[in-house]
Amino acid sequence: MLLPTILIDASLGYYPLHAAPVFTTLPGVRAFEIVRGRNTEYDMFQGGTLSLVLSSEDGLYVPQYSASQFYPNLKPMVLIRIRAVLSGTTYPMIVVFADDWPPQWIPGDEFAIVTATDAIGILRGRKLSGTYPTEMSDDRVVRVLDAVGWPGTGFHNHAGWRSIGVGITTLDAVTLDKVSAMEHLELVARSETARIFVDASGAVKFVGRHALMSSPYIDSQATYGDISGELPYSNPVASYGKSGIYNEVIVTTASGTAVTKTDTDSIAYYTTKTLTRSNVLCPASEAAAMAQFLLLRRMQPQLRINNLTFHPDQEILEWQDVLQRELSDRCTIRRRPDKGLHPTNPTLLEQESHIEGIRHSVSFVRDTWNCERSFSLADTSNYLVLGHATRGMIDSTNRLAY
């Protein structure tokens, strides 16, 4: 199997957020697993995690073994990064901070299973206190990152630690008392129907609501299918059931105003399925628009391809896709259920999707690489985009976004 060159190193002996750390290669890698993202678009993004299996002959990865070349620097919070090099291009895969370096001893073998979490873990542990003014959502994200000492100034992506897009919601003023920074950032994202996560390069990334209605998030970055010319996949997991239906949406503002939107036809057929959003930091008028937006996306059942698995082998295009796709990227998934019956003219099922979760399971011992992804349905509505050749026209095909 063709494998990219994998670079795994750590900033041993440096402060976790040092401005210019020197990285040391970690030898003896047997396997690793990377998990990033979330299961569905209604979950919050979880902290990306790494599980790394390292050979530890002669006590190399025993933290307090003074004869190890890495002594005394195998500590929690050490910065670890994984990158892949393919055809001269370097792809970041994850940047994390070590949680644990536990040595493992079994008869005839010594190894370590290192676990680590990305920046969300740090932000969840840092606390906010004080009054935050009425301001745009992106300004609030910047203010929070500045308040907890996150590297960079303002919106600047200093040393790869920030990637803050434009927000559209004016947030209410709020007074906080020892509130987790990540908890408040999640509330900001929920108040705008935005996205906040840590990308593969380690940057805290904020994607505003309207950004998802314009390039690159309306442009499919890859097509996955079951015929030649499309990127192959296996183990598709689909759903078409009541669990995906929400026909009553209740959005409650931080001031206590509750707005409810319902679809009576859906309720009559499927019974009431409720989605709630609480303590959003926006006015009631925007909360009403949010409720209507969420209702329209889920009030009827839809066939959803939720998960796909990829097994890159010898094809360079397959490897490039596995390595470069990022959370929130838009993709096209195709399936031809009657291809066996009608090989020349099969029925095409096509789903526009956003990537919500990514899992890489890699074993150098077995020479295997599995990539699993979870997806959400992309909003295929055409929204008015100023300056766009076709979406800049006010007509029956372009909708006003909330």
CSV table of C-alpha atoms in Angstrom, one decimal:
chain,number,residue,atom,x,y,z
A,1,MET,CA,0.0,0.0,0.0
A,2,LEU,CA,1.2,3.5,-0.8
A,3,LEU,CA,1.6,5.5,2.4
A,4,PRO,CA,2.4,9.1,2.8
A,5,THR,CA,5.4,10.1,5.0
A,6,ILE,CA,4.1,10.6,8.5
A,7,LEU,CA,5.8,13.2,10.7
A,8,ILE,CA,5.1,13.0,14.4
A,9,ASP,CA,7.0,15.3,16.8
A,10,ALA,CA,6.7,17.1,20.1
A,11,SER,CA,7.9,20.3,21.6
A,12,LEU,CA,9.7,18.6,24.5
A,13,GLY,CA,11.0,21.0,27.1
A,14,TYR,CA,8.9,24.0,25.9
A,15,TYR,CA,5.9,25.8,27.4
A,16,PRO,CA,2.7,24.4,25.7
A,17,LEU,CA,2.0,27.7,23.8
A,18,HIS,CA,5.6,28.8,23.3
A,19,ALA,CA,5.9,31.3,20.4
A,20,ALA,CA,8.7,29.4,18.7
A,21,PRO,CA,9.2,25.9,20.0
A,22,VAL,CA,11.7,23.4,18.7
A,23,PHE,CA,10.2,20.1,17.8
A,24,THR,CA,11.7,16.6,18.4
A,25,THR,CA,10.8,13.6,16.3
A,26,LEU,CA,9.1,10.8,18.3
A,27,PRO,CA,10.5,7.5,17.1
A,28,GLY,CA,9.0,4.1,17.3
A,29,VAL,CA,5.4,4.9,16.3
A,30,ARG,CA,3.3,1.7,16.0
A,31,ALA,CA,-0.1,3.2,15.5
A,32,PHE,CA,-2.3,6.2,16.1
A,33,GLU,CA,-5.9,7.2,16.1
A,34,ILE,CA,-7.2,10.8,15.5
A,35,VAL,CA,-10.8,11.7,16.3
A,36,ARG,CA,-12.1,15.2,15.5
A,37,GLY,CA,-15.5,16.9,15.2
A,38,ARG,CA,-19.0,15.8,16.1
A,39,ASN,CA,-21.6,13.3,15.2
A,40,THR,CA,-24.4,15.6,13.9
A,41,GLU,CA,-24.9,19.3,13.1
A,42,TYR,CA,-26.9,19.7,16.3
A,43,ASP,CA,-24.1,18.7,18.6
A,44,MET,CA,-21.2,20.9,19.7
A,45,PHE,CA,-17.8,20.2,18.3
A,46,GLN,CA,-15.8,18.1,20.7
A,47,GLY,CA,-12.1,18.4,21.5
A,48,GLY,CA,-10.0,16.6,19.0
A,49,THR,CA,-8.1,13.6,20.5
A,50,LEU,CA,-5.1,11.6,19.7
A,51,SER,CA,-4.1,8.1,20.9
A,52,LEU,CA,-0.5,7.3,20.0
A,53,VAL,CA,1.2,3.9,20.5
A,54,LEU,CA,5.0,4.2,20.8
A,55,SER,CA,7.6,1.4,21.2
A,56,SER,CA,9.5,2.0,24.4
A,57,GLU,CA,12.4,-0.4,24.3
A,58,ASP,CA,15.0,0.4,27.0
A,59,GLY,CA,12.6,2.7,28.8
A,60,LEU,CA,12.6,5.4,26.1
A,61,TYR,CA,9.0,6.6,26.9
A,62,VAL,CA,9.1,6.0,30.7
A,63,PRO,CA,8.6,9.6,32.0
A,64,GLN,CA,10.8,9.5,35.1
A,65,TYR,CA,13.5,7.2,33.8
A,66,SER,CA,16.6,9.4,33.9
A,67,ALA,CA,18.5,7.3,31.3
A,68,SER,CA,15.9,8.1,28.6
A,69,GLN,CA,17.0,10.6,26.0
A,70,PHE,CA,13.7,12.4,26.6
A,71,TYR,CA,14.0,12.8,30.4
A,72,PRO,CA,12.6,14.9,32.1
A,73,ASN,CA,10.4,16.3,29.3
A,74,LEU,CA,7.7,13.7,28.9
A,75,LYS,CA,5.1,15.7,30.7
A,76,PRO,CA,1.4,16.5,30.4
A,77,MET,CA,0.6,19.5,28.2
A,78,VAL,CA,3.5,18.8,25.8
A,79,LEU,CA,2.6,20.0,22.3
A,80,ILE,CA,2.3,17.1,19.8
A,81,ARG,CA,1.6,17.4,16.1
A,82,ILE,CA,1.1,15.0,13.3
A,83,ARG,CA,1.6,15.9,9.7
A,84,ALA,CA,1.6,13.9,6.4
A,85,VAL,CA,3.8,14.5,3.4
A,86,LEU,CA,2.5,13.4,0.0
A,87,SER,CA,4.0,14.4,-3.4
A,88,GLY,CA,5.9,17.3,-1.8
A,89,THR,CA,2.8,18.7,0.0
A,90,THR,CA,2.6,18.7,3.8
A,91,TYR,CA,-0.9,18.2,5.3
A,92,PRO,CA,-1.5,19.0,9.0
A,93,MET,CA,-3.6,16.3,10.7
A,94,ILE,CA,-3.8,17.3,14.3
A,95,VAL,CA,-2.1,19.5,16.9
A,96,VAL,CA,-2.8,18.4,20.5
A,97,PHE,CA,-1.5,18.7,24.1
A,98,ALA,CA,-0.5,15.6,25.9
A,99,ASP,CA,-2.9,14.3,28.7
A,100,ASP,CA,-1.0,11.2,29.7
A,101,TRP,CA,2.2,9.3,28.9
A,102,PRO,CA,1.5,5.9,30.6
A,103,PRO,CA,4.1,3.2,30.1
A,104,GLN,CA,2.9,-0.3,29.3
A,105,TRP,CA,4.7,-3.4,30.4
A,106,ILE,CA,3.7,-6.8,29.2
A,107,PRO,CA,5.9,-9.9,29.0
A,108,GLY,CA,8.3,-9.4,26.1
A,109,ASP,CA,7.2,-5.9,25.2
A,110,GLU,CA,7.3,-2.3,26.4
A,111,PHE,CA,5.4,0.5,24.9
A,112,ALA,CA,3.5,3.7,25.7
A,113,ILE,CA,0.0,4.8,24.8
A,114,VAL,CA,0.0,8.6,24.7
A,115,THR,CA,-3.3,10.4,24.9
A,116,ALA,CA,-3.8,14.0,24.0
A,117,THR,CA,-6.5,16.7,23.3
A,118,ASP,CA,-6.5,19.7,21.1
A,119,ALA,CA,-7.0,23.4,22.1
A,120,ILE,CA,-10.6,22.8,23.1
A,121,GLY,CA,-9.3,21.0,26.2
A,122,ILE,CA,-7.3,24.0,27.2
A,123,LEU,CA,-10.2,26.5,26.5
A,124,ARG,CA,-12.6,24.4,28.5
A,125,GLY,CA,-10.3,24.7,31.6
A,126,ARG,CA,-9.8,28.5,31.4
A,127,LYS,CA,-12.3,30.6,33.2
A,128,LEU,CA,-14.0,34.0,32.3
A,129,SER,CA,-15.2,36.6,34.7
A,130,GLY,CA,-16.4,40.1,34.0
A,131,THR,CA,-18.9,42.0,31.9
A,132,TYR,CA,-18.9,41.6,28.1
A,133,PRO,CA,-20.5,44.3,26.1
A,134,THR,CA,-23.1,44.1,23.3
A,135,GLU,CA,-21.0,43.2,20.2
A,136,MET,CA,-20.9,41.1,17.1
A,137,SER,CA,-20.3,37.4,17.5
A,138,ASP,CA,-16.9,37.4,15.9
A,139,ASP,CA,-15.8,40.3,18.2
A,140,ARG,CA,-17.0,38.2,21.2
A,141,VAL,CA,-14.9,35.3,20.1
A,142,VAL,CA,-11.8,37.5,19.8
A,143,ARG,CA,-12.5,39.1,23.2
A,144,VAL,CA,-12.8,35.7,24.9
A,145,LEU,CA,-9.6,34.4,23.3
A,146,ASP,CA,-7.7,37.6,24.3
A,147,ALA,CA,-9.1,37.3,27.9
A,148,VAL,CA,-7.7,33.8,28.4
A,149,GLY,CA,-4.4,34.7,26.9
A,150,TRP,CA,-4.8,32.6,23.7
A,151,PRO,CA,-1.9,33.3,21.3
A,152,GLY,CA,-2.4,36.1,18.8
A,153,THR,CA,-4.0,39.5,18.8
A,154,GLY,CA,-7.5,40.2,17.6
A,155,PHE,CA,-8.4,38.3,14.4
A,156,HIS,CA,-4.8,37.5,13.4
A,157,ASN,CA,-3.9,33.9,12.9
A,158,HIS,CA,-0.7,34.3,14.9
A,159,ALA,CA,1.5,31.2,14.6
A,160,GLY,CA,-1.5,29.2,13.4
A,161,TRP,CA,-3.6,29.6,16.6
A,162,ARG,CA,-6.5,31.7,15.3
A,163,SER,CA,-8.8,31.7,12.3
A,164,ILE,CA,-11.8,33.9,13.0
A,165,GLY,CA,-14.3,34.5,10.3
A,166,VAL,CA,-17.0,37.2,10.1
A,167,GLY,CA,-20.0,36.9,12.4
A,168,ILE,CA,-23.5,38.3,11.7
A,169,THR,CA,-25.3,38.2,15.1
A,170,THR,CA,-25.2,41.1,17.6
A,171,LEU,CA,-24.9,39.4,21.0
A,172,ASP,CA,-26.4,40.7,24.2
A,173,ALA,CA,-24.1,42.0,26.9
A,174,VAL,CA,-23.4,39.4,29.6
A,175,THR,CA,-21.7,39.2,33.0
A,176,LEU,CA,-19.8,36.0,33.6
A,177,ASP,CA,-18.4,34.6,36.8
A,178,LYS,CA,-15.8,31.8,36.4
A,179,VAL,CA,-17.5,30.5,33.3
A,180,SER,CA,-15.5,28.1,31.1
A,181,ALA,CA,-14.1,30.0,28.0
A,182,MET,CA,-15.1,27.1,25.7
A,183,GLU,CA,-18.6,26.9,27.3
A,184,HIS,CA,-19.1,30.6,26.4
A,185,LEU,CA,-17.7,30.2,22.9
A,186,GLU,CA,-20.1,27.3,22.3
A,187,LEU,CA,-22.9,29.6,23.4
A,188,VAL,CA,-21.7,32.3,21.0
A,189,ALA,CA,-21.8,29.7,18.2
A,190,ARG,CA,-25.2,28.4,19.2
A,191,SER,CA,-26.6,32.0,19.3
A,192,GLU,CA,-25.6,32.5,15.7
A,193,THR,CA,-26.1,29.0,14.3
A,194,ALA,CA,-22.3,29.2,13.6
A,195,ARG,CA,-19.5,26.8,14.0
A,196,ILE,CA,-16.5,26.9,16.3
A,197,PHE,CA,-13.9,24.1,16.3
A,198,VAL,CA,-10.1,23.5,16.1
A,199,ASP,CA,-8.8,22.8,12.7
A,200,ALA,CA,-6.1,20.3,11.7
A,201,SER,CA,-3.4,22.9,12.1
A,202,GLY,CA,-4.4,23.7,15.7
A,203,ALA,CA,-6.2,27.0,15.0
A,204,VAL,CA,-9.4,27.9,16.8
A,205,LYS,CA,-11.7,28.4,13.9
A,206,PHE,CA,-15.0,30.4,13.9
A,207,VAL,CA,-17.3,30.0,10.8
A,208,GLY,CA,-20.2,32.5,10.9
A,209,ARG,CA,-23.7,31.6,9.7
A,210,HIS,CA,-23.5,33.6,6.5
A,211,ALA,CA,-20.1,32.1,5.6
A,212,LEU,CA,-21.8,28.8,5.2
A,213,MET,CA,-24.0,30.3,2.5
A,214,SER,CA,-21.0,31.4,0.3
A,215,SER,CA,-17.8,30.0,-1.1
A,216,PRO,CA,-16.0,27.8,-0.2
A,217,TYR,CA,-18.8,26.2,1.8
A,218,ILE,CA,-21.3,26.1,-1.1
A,219,ASP,CA,-18.8,24.5,-3.4
A,220,SER,CA,-18.4,20.7,-3.4
A,221,GLN,CA,-14.7,19.8,-2.7
A,222,ALA,CA,-15.0,16.1,-3.6
A,223,THR,CA,-17.5,13.6,-5.1
A,224,TYR,CA,-17.8,10.2,-3.4
A,225,GLY,CA,-19.5,7.5,-5.4
A,226,ASP,CA,-19.7,3.9,-6.6
A,227,ILE,CA,-18.5,4.2,-10.3
A,228,SER,CA,-15.2,5.0,-11.9
A,229,GLY,CA,-14.3,8.7,-11.7
A,230,GLU,CA,-15.7,9.1,-8.3
A,231,LEU,CA,-13.8,8.7,-5.0
A,232,PRO,CA,-14.7,5.2,-3.6
A,233,TYR,CA,-16.0,4.5,-0.2
A,234,SER,CA,-17.3,1.6,1.9
A,235,ASN,CA,-19.7,1.0,4.8
A,236,PRO,CA,-22.2,3.7,4.1
A,237,VAL,CA,-24.5,4.2,7.1
A,238,ALA,CA,-27.9,5.8,6.2
A,239,SER,CA,-31.0,6.8,8.1
A,240,TYR,CA,-34.6,7.7,7.3
A,241,GLY,CA,-36.6,7.8,10.5
A,242,LYS,CA,-38.3,9.7,13.2
A,243,SER,CA,-35.0,10.3,15.1
A,244,GLY,CA,-34.1,12.9,12.6
A,245,ILE,CA,-37.3,14.9,12.7
A,246,TYR,CA,-37.9,18.1,14.7
A,247,ASN,CA,-41.3,19.6,14.1
A,248,GLU,CA,-41.4,21.9,17.2
A,249,VAL,CA,-38.4,24.2,17.8
A,250,ILE,CA,-38.2,26.3,21.0
A,251,VAL,CA,-35.6,29.0,21.2
A,252,THR,CA,-35.2,30.8,24.5
A,253,THR,CA,-33.2,34.0,24.8
A,254,ALA,CA,-30.9,34.8,27.7
A,255,SER,CA,-33.5,37.3,28.9
A,256,GLY,CA,-36.1,34.5,29.2
A,257,THR,CA,-38.2,35.1,26.1
A,258,ALA,CA,-39.3,31.8,24.5
A,259,VAL,CA,-40.1,31.6,20.8
A,260,THR,CA,-41.8,28.5,19.4
A,261,LYS,CA,-42.2,27.4,15.8
A,262,THR,CA,-44.1,24.3,14.8
A,263,ASP,CA,-45.3,22.5,11.7
A,264,THR,CA,-48.8,21.1,12.3
A,265,ASP,CA,-48.8,18.7,9.4
A,266,SER,CA,-45.6,17.0,10.6
A,267,ILE,CA,-46.9,16.9,14.2
A,268,ALA,CA,-50.1,15.3,13.1
A,269,TYR,CA,-48.3,12.6,11.3
A,270,TYR,CA,-45.2,11.9,13.4
A,271,THR,CA,-46.3,13.3,16.8
A,272,THR,CA,-44.3,16.1,18.4
A,273,LYS,CA,-40.5,16.0,18.2
A,274,THR,CA,-39.0,19.0,20.0
A,275,LEU,CA,-35.6,20.7,19.5
A,276,THR,CA,-34.6,23.3,22.1
A,277,ARG,CA,-32.1,26.1,22.1
A,278,SER,CA,-31.7,27.8,25.5
A,279,ASN,CA,-30.1,31.0,26.7
A,280,VAL,CA,-29.2,32.3,23.3
A,281,LEU,CA,-27.6,35.8,23.3
A,282,CYS,CA,-29.7,37.4,20.6
A,283,PRO,CA,-32.9,39.4,20.5
A,284,ALA,CA,-36.3,37.7,20.3
A,285,SER,CA,-36.7,38.6,16.6
A,286,GLU,CA,-33.6,36.7,15.7
A,287,ALA,CA,-34.5,33.9,17.9
A,288,ALA,CA,-37.7,33.5,16.0
A,289,ALA,CA,-35.8,33.5,12.7
A,290,MET,CA,-33.5,30.9,14.1
A,291,ALA,CA,-36.4,28.7,15.2
A,292,GLN,CA,-38.0,28.9,11.7
A,293,PHE,CA,-34.7,28.1,10.0
A,294,LEU,CA,-34.1,25.0,12.2
A,295,LEU,CA,-37.7,23.9,11.7
A,296,LEU,CA,-37.5,24.0,7.9
A,297,ARG,CA,-34.4,21.8,7.9
A,298,ARG,CA,-35.8,19.0,10.0
A,299,MET,CA,-39.6,19.0,10.0
A,300,GLN,CA,-39.9,16.1,7.5
A,301,PRO,CA,-37.9,12.9,7.2
A,302,GLN,CA,-35.0,12.9,4.8
A,303,LEU,CA,-32.8,10.1,3.6
A,304,ARG,CA,-29.4,10.9,5.1
A,305,ILE,CA,-26.1,9.2,4.5
A,306,ASN,CA,-24.5,9.8,7.8
A,307,ASN,CA,-21.2,7.9,7.7
A,308,LEU,CA,-18.7,6.7,5.1
A,309,THR,CA,-15.4,4.8,5.4
A,310,PHE,CA,-12.4,5.4,3.1
A,311,HIS,CA,-9.5,3.0,2.5
A,312,PRO,CA,-6.9,4.8,0.5
A,313,ASP,CA,-4.6,2.5,-1.3
A,314,GLN,CA,-2.5,3.3,-4.4
A,315,GLU,CA,-4.5,6.2,-5.9
A,316,ILE,CA,-2.9,9.6,-5.3
A,317,LEU,CA,-6.3,11.3,-5.5
A,318,GLU,CA,-7.7,9.1,-2.8
A,319,TRP,CA,-4.8,10.0,-0.5
A,320,GLN,CA,-5.1,13.7,-1.2
A,321,ASP,CA,-8.7,13.6,-0.3
A,322,VAL,CA,-8.2,11.7,2.9
A,323,LEU,CA,-5.4,14.1,4.0
A,324,GLN,CA,-6.8,17.5,3.0
A,325,ARG,CA,-10.5,17.3,3.8
A,326,GLU,CA,-11.4,19.5,6.8
A,327,LEU,CA,-14.4,19.8,9.1
A,328,SER,CA,-17.2,21.7,7.5
A,329,ASP,CA,-16.0,21.0,3.9
A,330,ARG,CA,-18.8,20.5,1.5
A,331,CYS,CA,-18.8,17.2,-0.4
A,332,THR,CA,-21.1,15.3,-2.8
A,333,ILE,CA,-22.2,11.7,-1.9
A,334,ARG,CA,-23.6,9.5,-4.7
A,335,ARG,CA,-25.2,6.1,-4.6
A,336,ARG,CA,-26.8,4.0,-7.3
A,337,PRO,CA,-29.0,1.5,-5.6
A,338,ASP,CA,-30.0,-0.4,-8.8
A,339,LYS,CA,-26.7,-0.4,-10.5
A,340,GLY,CA,-26.7,-4.2,-10.6
A,341,LEU,CA,-30.1,-4.3,-12.3
A,342,HIS,CA,-29.5,-1.3,-14.7
A,343,PRO,CA,-25.7,-1.1,-15.2
A,344,THR,CA,-25.9,1.3,-18.1
A,345,ASN,CA,-28.5,3.7,-16.7
A,346,PRO,CA,-28.8,3.3,-12.9
A,347,THR,CA,-30.8,5.6,-10.7
A,348,LEU,CA,-28.7,8.2,-9.1
A,349,LEU,CA,-29.2,9.3,-5.4
A,350,GLU,CA,-27.1,12.4,-4.6
A,351,GLN,CA,-26.6,14.1,-1.3
A,352,GLU,CA,-24.8,17.4,-0.7
A,353,SER,CA,-23.1,17.2,2.7
A,354,HIS,CA,-20.8,18.9,5.1
A,355,ILE,CA,-18.2,16.9,7.0
A,356,GLU,CA,-19.0,16.9,10.7
A,357,GLY,CA,-16.5,14.3,12.1
A,358,ILE,CA,-13.2,12.7,11.0
A,359,ARG,CA,-11.5,9.6,12.4
A,360,HIS,CA,-8.2,8.3,11.2
A,361,SER,CA,-7.1,4.8,12.4
A,362,VAL,CA,-3.6,4.0,11.3
A,363,SER,CA,-1.4,1.0,12.0
A,364,PHE,CA,2.2,0.8,10.8
A,365,VAL,CA,2.4,-2.7,12.1
A,366,ARG,CA,-0.5,-3.9,10.0
A,367,ASP,CA,0.1,-1.4,7.2
A,368,THR,CA,-3.5,-0.1,7.3
A,369,TRP,CA,-5.2,3.3,7.2
A,370,ASN,CA,-8.9,3.7,7.7
A,371,CYS,CA,-10.6,7.1,7.5
A,372,GLU,CA,-14.2,7.4,8.8
A,373,ARG,CA,-16.3,10.5,8.3
A,374,SER,CA,-19.7,11.7,9.6
A,375,PHE,CA,-21.8,14.0,7.5
A,376,SER,CA,-24.8,16.3,7.7
A,377,LEU,CA,-27.1,17.4,5.0
A,378,ALA,CA,-25.9,20.7,3.4
A,379,ASP,CA,-28.5,23.4,2.9
A,380,THR,CA,-29.1,23.4,-0.8
A,381,SER,CA,-31.2,26.6,-0.8
A,382,ASN,CA,-29.8,29.5,-2.9
A,383,TYR,CA,-29.3,32.5,-0.7
A,384,LEU,CA,-28.8,36.0,-1.9
A,385,VAL,CA,-25.0,36.8,-2.1
A,386,LEU,CA,-24.1,40.4,-3.0
A,387,GLY,CA,-21.8,40.6,-5.9
A,388,HIS,CA,-22.3,37.0,-7.0
A,389,ALA,CA,-23.0,36.5,-10.8
A,390,THR,CA,-26.2,34.5,-10.2
A,391,ARG,CA,-26.8,34.6,-6.5
A,392,GLY,CA,-26.6,38.3,-6.4
A,393,MET,CA,-30.0,38.6,-8.2
A,394,ILE,CA,-33.2,39.1,-6.3
A,395,ASP,CA,-35.6,36.6,-7.8
A,396,SER,CA,-37.6,33.5,-7.0
A,397,THR,CA,-34.6,31.2,-6.8
A,398,ASN,CA,-32.5,33.3,-4.3
A,399,ARG,CA,-33.8,33.4,-0.7
A,400,LEU,CA,-33.0,36.0,1.9
A,401,ALA,CA,-31.0,34.5,4.7
A,402,TYR,CA,-31.8,35.2,8.4
